[in-house]
mmCIF file of the N, C-alpha and C atoms, coordinates in Angstrom:
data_MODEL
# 
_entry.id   MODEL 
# 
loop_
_atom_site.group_PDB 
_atom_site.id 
_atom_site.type_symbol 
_atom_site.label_atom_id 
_atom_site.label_alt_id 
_atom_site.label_comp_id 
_atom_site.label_asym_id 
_atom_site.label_entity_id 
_atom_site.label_seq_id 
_atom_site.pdbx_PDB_ins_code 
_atom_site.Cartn_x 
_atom_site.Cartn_y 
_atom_site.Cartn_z 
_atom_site.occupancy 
_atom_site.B_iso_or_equiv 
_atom_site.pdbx_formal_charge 
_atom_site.auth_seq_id 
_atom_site.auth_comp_id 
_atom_site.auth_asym_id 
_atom_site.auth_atom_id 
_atom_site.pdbx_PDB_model_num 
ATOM 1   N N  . UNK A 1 1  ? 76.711  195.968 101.367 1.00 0.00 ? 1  UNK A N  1 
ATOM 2   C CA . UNK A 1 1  ? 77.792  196.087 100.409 1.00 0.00 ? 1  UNK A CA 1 
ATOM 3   C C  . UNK A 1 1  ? 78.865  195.032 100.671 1.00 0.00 ? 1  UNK A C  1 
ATOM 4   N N  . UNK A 1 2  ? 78.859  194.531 101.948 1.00 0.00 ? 2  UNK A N  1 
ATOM 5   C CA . UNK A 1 2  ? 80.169  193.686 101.575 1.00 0.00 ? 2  UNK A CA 1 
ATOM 6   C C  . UNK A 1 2  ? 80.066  192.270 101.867 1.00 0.00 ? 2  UNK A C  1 
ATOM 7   N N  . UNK A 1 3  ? 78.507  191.937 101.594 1.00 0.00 ? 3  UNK A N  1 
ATOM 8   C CA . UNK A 1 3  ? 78.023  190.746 100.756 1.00 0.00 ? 3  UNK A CA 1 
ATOM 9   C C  . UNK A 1 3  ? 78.240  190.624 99.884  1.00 0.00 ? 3  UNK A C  1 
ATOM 10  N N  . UNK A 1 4  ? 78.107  191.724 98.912  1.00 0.00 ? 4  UNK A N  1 
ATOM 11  C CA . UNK A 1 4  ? 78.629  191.490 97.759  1.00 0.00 ? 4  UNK A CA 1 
ATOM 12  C C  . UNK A 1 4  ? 79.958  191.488 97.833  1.00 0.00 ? 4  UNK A C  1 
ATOM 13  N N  . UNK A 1 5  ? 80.516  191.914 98.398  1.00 0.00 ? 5  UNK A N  1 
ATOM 14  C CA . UNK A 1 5  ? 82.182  191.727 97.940  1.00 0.00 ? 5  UNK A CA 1 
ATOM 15  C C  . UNK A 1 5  ? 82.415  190.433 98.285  1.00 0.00 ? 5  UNK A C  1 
ATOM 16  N N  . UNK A 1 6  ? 81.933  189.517 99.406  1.00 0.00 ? 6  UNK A N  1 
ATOM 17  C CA . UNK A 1 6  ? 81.878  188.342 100.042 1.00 0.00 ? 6  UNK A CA 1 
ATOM 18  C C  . UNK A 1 6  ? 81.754  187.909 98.806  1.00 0.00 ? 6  UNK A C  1 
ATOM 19  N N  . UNK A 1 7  ? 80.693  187.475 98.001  1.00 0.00 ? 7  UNK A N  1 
ATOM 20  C CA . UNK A 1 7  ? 80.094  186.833 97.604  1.00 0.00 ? 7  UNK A CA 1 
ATOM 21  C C  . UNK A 1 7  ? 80.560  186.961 96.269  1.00 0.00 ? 7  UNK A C  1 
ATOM 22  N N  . UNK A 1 8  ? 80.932  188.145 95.951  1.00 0.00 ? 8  UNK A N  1 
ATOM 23  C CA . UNK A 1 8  ? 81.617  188.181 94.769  1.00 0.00 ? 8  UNK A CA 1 
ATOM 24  C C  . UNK A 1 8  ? 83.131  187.182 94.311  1.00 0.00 ? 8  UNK A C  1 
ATOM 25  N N  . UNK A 1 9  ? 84.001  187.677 95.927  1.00 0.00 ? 9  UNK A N  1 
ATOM 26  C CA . UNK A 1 9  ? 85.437  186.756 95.780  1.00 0.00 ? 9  UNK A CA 1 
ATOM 27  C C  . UNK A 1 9  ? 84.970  185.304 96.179  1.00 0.00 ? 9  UNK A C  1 
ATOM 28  N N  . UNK A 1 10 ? 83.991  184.815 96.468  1.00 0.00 ? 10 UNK A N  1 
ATOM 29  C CA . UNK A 1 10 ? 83.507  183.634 96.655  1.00 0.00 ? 10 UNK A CA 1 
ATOM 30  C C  . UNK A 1 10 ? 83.357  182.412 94.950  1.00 0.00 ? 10 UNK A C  1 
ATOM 31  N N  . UNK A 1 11 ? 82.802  183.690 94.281  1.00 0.00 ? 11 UNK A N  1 
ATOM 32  C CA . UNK A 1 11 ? 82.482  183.469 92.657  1.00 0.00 ? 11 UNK A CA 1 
ATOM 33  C C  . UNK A 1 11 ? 83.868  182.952 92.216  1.00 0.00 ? 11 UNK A C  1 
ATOM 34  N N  . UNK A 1 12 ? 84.301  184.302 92.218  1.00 0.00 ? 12 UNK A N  1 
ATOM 35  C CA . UNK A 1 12 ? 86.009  183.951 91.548  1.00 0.00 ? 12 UNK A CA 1 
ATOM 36  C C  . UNK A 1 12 ? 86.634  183.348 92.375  1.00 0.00 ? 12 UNK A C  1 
ATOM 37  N N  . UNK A 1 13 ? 87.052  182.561 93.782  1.00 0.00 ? 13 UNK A N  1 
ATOM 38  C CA . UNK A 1 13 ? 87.638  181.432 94.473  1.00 0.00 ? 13 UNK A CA 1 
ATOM 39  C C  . UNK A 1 13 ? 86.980  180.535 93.476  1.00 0.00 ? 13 UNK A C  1 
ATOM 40  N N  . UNK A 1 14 ? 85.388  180.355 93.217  1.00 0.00 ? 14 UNK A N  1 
ATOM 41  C CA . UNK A 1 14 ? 85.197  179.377 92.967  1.00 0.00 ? 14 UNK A CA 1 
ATOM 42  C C  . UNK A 1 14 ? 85.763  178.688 91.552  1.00 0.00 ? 14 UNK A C  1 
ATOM 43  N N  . UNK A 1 15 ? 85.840  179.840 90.574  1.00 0.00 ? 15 UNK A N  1 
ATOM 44  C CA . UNK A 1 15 ? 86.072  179.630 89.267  1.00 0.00 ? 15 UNK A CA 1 
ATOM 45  C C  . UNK A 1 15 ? 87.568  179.430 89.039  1.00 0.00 ? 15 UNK A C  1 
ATOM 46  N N  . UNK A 1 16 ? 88.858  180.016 89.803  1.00 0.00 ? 16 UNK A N  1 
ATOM 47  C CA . UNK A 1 16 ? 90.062  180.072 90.568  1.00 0.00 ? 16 UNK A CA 1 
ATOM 48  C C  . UNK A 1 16 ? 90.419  178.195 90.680  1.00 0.00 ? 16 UNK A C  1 
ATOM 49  N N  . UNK A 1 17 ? 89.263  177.592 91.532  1.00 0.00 ? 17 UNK A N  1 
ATOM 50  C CA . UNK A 1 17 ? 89.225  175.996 91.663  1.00 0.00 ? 17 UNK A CA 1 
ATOM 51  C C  . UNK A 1 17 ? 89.245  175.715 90.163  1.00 0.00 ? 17 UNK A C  1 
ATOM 52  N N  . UNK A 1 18 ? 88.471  176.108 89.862  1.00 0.00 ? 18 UNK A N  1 
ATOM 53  C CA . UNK A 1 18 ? 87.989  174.798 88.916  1.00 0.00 ? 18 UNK A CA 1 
ATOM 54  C C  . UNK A 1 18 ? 88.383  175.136 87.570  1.00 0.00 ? 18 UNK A C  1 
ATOM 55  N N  . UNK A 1 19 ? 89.177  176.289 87.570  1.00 0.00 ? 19 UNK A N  1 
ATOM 56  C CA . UNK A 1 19 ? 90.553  175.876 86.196  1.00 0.00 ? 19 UNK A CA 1 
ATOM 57  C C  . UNK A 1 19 ? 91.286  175.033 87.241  1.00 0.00 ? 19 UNK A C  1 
ATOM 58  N N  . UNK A 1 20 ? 91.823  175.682 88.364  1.00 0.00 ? 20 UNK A N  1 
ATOM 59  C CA . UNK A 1 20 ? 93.377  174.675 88.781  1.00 0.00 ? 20 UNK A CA 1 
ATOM 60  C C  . UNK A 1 20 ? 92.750  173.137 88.567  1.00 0.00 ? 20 UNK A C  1 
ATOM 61  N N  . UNK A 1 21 ? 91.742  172.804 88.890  1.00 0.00 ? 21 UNK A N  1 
ATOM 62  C CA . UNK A 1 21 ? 90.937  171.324 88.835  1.00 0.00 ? 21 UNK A CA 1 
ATOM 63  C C  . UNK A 1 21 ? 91.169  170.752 87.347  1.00 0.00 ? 21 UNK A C  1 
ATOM 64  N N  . UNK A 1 22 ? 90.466  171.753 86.590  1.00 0.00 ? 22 UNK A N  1 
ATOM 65  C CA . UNK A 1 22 ? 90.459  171.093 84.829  1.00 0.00 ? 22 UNK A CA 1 
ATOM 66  C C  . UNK A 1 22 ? 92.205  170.989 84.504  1.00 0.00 ? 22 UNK A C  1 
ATOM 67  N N  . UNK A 1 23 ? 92.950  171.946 84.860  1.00 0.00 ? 23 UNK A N  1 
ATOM 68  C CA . UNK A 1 23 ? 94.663  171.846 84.500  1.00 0.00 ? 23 UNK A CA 1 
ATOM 69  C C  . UNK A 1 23 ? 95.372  170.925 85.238  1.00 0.00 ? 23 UNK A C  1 
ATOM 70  N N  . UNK A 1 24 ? 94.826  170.570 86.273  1.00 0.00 ? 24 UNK A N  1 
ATOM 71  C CA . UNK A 1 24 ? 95.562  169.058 86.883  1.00 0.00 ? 24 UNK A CA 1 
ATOM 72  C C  . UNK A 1 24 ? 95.200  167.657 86.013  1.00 0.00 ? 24 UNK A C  1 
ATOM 73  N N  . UNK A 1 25 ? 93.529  167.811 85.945  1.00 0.00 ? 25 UNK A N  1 
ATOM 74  C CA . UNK A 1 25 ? 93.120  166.970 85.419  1.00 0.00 ? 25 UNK A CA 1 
ATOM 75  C C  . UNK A 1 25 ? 93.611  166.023 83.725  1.00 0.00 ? 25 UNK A C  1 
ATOM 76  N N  . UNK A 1 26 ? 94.501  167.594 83.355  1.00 0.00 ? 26 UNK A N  1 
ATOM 77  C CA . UNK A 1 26 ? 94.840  167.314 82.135  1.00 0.00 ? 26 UNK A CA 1 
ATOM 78  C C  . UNK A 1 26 ? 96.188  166.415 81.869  1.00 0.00 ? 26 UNK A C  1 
ATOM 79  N N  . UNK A 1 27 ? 96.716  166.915 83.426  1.00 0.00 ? 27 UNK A N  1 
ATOM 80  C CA . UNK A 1 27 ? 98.055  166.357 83.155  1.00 0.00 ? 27 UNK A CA 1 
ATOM 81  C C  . UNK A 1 27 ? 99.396  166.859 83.492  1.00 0.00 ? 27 UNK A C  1 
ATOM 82  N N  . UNK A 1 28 ? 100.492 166.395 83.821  1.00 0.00 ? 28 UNK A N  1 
ATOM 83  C CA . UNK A 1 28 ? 101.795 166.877 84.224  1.00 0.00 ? 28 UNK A CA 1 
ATOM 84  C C  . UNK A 1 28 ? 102.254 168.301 83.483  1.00 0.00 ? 28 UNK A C  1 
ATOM 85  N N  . UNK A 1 29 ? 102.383 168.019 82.071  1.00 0.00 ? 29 UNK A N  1 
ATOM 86  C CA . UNK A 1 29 ? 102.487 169.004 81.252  1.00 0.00 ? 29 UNK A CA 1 
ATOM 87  C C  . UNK A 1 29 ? 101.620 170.018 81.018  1.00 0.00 ? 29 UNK A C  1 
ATOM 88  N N  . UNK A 1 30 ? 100.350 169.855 81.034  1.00 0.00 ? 30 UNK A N  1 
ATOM 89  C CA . UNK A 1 30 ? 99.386  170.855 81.263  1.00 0.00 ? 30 UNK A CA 1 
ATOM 90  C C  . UNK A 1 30 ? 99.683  172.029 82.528  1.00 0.00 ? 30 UNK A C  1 
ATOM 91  N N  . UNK A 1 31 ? 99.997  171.175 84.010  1.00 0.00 ? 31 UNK A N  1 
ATOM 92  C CA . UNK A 1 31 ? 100.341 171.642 84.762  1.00 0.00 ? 31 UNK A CA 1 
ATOM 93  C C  . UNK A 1 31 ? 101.626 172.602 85.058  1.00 0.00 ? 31 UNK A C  1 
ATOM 94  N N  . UNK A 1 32 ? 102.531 171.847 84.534  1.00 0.00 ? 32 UNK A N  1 
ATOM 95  C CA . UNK A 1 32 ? 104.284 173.001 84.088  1.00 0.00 ? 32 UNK A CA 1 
ATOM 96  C C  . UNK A 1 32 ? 103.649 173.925 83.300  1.00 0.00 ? 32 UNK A C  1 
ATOM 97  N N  . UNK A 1 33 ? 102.916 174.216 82.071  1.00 0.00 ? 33 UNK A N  1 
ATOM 98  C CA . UNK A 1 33 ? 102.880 175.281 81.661  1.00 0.00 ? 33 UNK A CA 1 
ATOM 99  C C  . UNK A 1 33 ? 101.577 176.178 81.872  1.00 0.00 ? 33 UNK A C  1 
ATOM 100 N N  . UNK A 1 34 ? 100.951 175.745 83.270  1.00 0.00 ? 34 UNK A N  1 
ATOM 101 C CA . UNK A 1 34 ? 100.377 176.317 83.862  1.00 0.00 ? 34 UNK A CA 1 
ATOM 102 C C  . UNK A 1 34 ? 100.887 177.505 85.202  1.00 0.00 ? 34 UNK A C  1 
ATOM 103 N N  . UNK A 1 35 ? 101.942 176.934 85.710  1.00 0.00 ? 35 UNK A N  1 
ATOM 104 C CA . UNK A 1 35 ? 102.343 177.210 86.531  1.00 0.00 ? 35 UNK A CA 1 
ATOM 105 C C  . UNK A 1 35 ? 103.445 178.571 85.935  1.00 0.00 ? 35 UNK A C  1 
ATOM 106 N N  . UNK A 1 36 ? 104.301 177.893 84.615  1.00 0.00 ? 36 UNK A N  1 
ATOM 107 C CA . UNK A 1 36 ? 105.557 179.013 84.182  1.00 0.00 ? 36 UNK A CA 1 
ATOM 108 C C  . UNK A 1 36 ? 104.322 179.891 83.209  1.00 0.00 ? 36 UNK A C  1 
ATOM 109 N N  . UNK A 1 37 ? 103.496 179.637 83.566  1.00 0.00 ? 37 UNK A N  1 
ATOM 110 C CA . UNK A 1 37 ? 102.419 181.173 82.989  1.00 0.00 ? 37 UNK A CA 1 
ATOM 111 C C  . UNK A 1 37 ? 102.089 181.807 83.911  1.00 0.00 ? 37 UNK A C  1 
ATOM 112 N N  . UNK A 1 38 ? 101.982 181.405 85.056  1.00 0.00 ? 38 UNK A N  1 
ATOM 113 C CA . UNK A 1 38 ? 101.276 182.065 86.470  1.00 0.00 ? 38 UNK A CA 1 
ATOM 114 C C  . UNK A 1 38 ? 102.727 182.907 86.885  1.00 0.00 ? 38 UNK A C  1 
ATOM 115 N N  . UNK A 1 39 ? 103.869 181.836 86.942  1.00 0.00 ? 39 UNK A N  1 
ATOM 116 C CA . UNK A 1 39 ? 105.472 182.915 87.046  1.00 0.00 ? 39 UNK A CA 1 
ATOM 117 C C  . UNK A 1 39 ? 105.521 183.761 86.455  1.00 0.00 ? 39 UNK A C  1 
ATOM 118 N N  . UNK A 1 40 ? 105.551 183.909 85.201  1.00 0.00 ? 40 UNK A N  1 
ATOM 119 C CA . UNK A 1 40 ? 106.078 184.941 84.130  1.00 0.00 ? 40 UNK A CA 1 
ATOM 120 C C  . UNK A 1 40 ? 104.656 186.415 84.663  1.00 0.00 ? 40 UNK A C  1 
ATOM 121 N N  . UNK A 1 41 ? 103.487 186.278 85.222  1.00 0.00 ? 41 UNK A N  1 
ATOM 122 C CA . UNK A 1 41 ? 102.294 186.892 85.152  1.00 0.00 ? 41 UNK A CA 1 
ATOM 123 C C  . UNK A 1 41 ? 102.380 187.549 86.235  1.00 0.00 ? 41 UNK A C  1 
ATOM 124 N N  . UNK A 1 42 ? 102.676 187.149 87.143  1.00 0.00 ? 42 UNK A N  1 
ATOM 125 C CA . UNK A 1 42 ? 102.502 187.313 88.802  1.00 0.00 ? 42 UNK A CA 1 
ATOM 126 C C  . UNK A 1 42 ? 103.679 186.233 89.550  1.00 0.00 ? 42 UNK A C  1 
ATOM 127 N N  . UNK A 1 43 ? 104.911 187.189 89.513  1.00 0.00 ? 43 UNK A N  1 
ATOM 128 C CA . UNK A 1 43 ? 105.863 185.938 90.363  1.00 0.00 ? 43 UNK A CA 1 
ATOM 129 C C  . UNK A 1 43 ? 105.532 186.432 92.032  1.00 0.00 ? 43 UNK A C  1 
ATOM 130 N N  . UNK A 1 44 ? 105.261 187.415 92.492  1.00 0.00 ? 44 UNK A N  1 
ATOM 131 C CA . UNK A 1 44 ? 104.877 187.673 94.202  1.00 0.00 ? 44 UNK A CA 1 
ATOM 132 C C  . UNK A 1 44 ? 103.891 186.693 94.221  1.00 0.00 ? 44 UNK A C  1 
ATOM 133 N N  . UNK A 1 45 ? 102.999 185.990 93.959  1.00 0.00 ? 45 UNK A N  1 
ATOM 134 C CA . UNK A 1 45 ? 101.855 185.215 94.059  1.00 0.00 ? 45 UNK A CA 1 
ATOM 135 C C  . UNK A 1 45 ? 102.387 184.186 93.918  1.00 0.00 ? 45 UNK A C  1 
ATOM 136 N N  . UNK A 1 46 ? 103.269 183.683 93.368  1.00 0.00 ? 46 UNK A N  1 
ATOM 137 C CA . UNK A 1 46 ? 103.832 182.339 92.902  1.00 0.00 ? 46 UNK A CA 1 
ATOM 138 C C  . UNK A 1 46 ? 104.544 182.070 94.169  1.00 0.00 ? 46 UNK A C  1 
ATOM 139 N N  . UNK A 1 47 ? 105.736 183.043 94.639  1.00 0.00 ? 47 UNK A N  1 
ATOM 140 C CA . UNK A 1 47 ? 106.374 182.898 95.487  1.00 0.00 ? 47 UNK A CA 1 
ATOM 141 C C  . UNK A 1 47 ? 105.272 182.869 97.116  1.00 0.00 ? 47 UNK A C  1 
ATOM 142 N N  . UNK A 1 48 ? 104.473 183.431 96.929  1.00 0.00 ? 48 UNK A N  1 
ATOM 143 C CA . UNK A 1 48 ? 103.379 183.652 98.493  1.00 0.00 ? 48 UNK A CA 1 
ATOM 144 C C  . UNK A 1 48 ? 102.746 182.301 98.472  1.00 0.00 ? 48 UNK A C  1 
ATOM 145 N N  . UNK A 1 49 ? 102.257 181.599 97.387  1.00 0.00 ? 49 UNK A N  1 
ATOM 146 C CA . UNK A 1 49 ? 101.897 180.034 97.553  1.00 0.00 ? 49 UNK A CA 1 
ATOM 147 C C  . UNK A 1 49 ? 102.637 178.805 97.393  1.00 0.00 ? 49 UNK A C  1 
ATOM 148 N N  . UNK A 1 50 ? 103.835 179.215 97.149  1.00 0.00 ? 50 UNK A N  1 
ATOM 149 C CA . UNK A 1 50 ? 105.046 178.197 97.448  1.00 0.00 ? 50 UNK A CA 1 
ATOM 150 C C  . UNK A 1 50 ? 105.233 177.821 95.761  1.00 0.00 ? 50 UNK A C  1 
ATOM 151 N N  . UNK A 1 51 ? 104.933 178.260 94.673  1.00 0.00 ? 51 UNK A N  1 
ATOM 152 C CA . UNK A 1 51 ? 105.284 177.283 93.369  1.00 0.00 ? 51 UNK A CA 1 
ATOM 153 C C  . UNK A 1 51 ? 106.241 177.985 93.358  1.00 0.00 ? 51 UNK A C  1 
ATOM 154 N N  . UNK A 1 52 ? 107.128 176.481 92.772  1.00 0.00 ? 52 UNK A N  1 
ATOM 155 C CA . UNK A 1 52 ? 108.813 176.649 92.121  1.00 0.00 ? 52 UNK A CA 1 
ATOM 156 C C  . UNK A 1 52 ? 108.687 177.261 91.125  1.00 0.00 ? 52 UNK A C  1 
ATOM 157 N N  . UNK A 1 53 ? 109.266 178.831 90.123  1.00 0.00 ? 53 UNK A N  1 
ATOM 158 C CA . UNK A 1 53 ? 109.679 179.167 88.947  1.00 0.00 ? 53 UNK A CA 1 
ATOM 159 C C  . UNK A 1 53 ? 110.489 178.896 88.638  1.00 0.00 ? 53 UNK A C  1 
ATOM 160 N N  . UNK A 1 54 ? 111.414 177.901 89.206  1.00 0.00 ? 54 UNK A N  1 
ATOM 161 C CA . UNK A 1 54 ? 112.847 177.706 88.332  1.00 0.00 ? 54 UNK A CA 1 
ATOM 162 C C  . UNK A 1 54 ? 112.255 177.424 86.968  1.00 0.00 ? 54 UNK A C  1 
ATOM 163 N N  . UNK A 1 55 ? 113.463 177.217 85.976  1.00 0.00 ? 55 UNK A N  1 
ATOM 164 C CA . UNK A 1 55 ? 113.157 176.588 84.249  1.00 0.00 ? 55 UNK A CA 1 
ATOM 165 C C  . UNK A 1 55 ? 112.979 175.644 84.780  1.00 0.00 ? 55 UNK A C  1 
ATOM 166 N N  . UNK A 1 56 ? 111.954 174.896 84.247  1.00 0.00 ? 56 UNK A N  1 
ATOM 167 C CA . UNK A 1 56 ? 111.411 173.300 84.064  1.00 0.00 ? 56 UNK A CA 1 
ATOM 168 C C  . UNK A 1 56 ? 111.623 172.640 82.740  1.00 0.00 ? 56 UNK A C  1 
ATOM 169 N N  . UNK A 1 57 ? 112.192 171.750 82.301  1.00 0.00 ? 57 UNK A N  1 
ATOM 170 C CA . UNK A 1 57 ? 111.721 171.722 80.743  1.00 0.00 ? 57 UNK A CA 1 
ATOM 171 C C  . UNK A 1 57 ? 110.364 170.577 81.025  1.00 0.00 ? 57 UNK A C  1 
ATOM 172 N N  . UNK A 1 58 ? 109.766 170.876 80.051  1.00 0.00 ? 58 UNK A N  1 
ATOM 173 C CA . UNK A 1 58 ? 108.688 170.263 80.084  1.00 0.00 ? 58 UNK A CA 1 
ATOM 174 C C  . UNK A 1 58 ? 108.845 168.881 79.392  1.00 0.00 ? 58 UNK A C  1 
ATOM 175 N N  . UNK A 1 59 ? 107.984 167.256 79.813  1.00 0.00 ? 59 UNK A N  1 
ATOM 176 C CA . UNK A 1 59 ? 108.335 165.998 79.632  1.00 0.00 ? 59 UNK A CA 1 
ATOM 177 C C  . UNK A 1 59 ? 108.415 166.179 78.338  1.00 0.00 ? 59 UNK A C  1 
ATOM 178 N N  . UNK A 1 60 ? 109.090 165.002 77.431  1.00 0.00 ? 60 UNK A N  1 
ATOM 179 C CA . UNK A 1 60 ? 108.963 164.641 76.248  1.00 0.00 ? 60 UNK A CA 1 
ATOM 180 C C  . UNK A 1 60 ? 108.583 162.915 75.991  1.00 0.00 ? 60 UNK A C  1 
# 
């Protein structure tokens, strides 16, 4: 049983990467309103991995 749980949070780490991967990839702005979505969703998580929630305005 806790192979599977292994192996399960292994899945979702993996899938976890590879949005943050595709949302960098996209770009600065991609990234700010990646991040003030992850704040507004889960700010204990934001704050436990170090991202800033202050207001950002986003580039123009």
């Amino acid at each position: 049983m806790s192979c599977i749980k292994i192996e399960n949070r292994t899945i979702e780490g993996d899938k976890g990467r590879v949005l943050v991967d595709t949302v960098r990839r996209k770009g600065a702005d991609a990234s700010s309103e990646m991040i003030r979505f992850l704040c507004e969703l889960d700010p204990f998580l934001c704050r436990h991995v170090g991202l800033s929630c202050e207001k950002v305005e986003p580039n123009q």
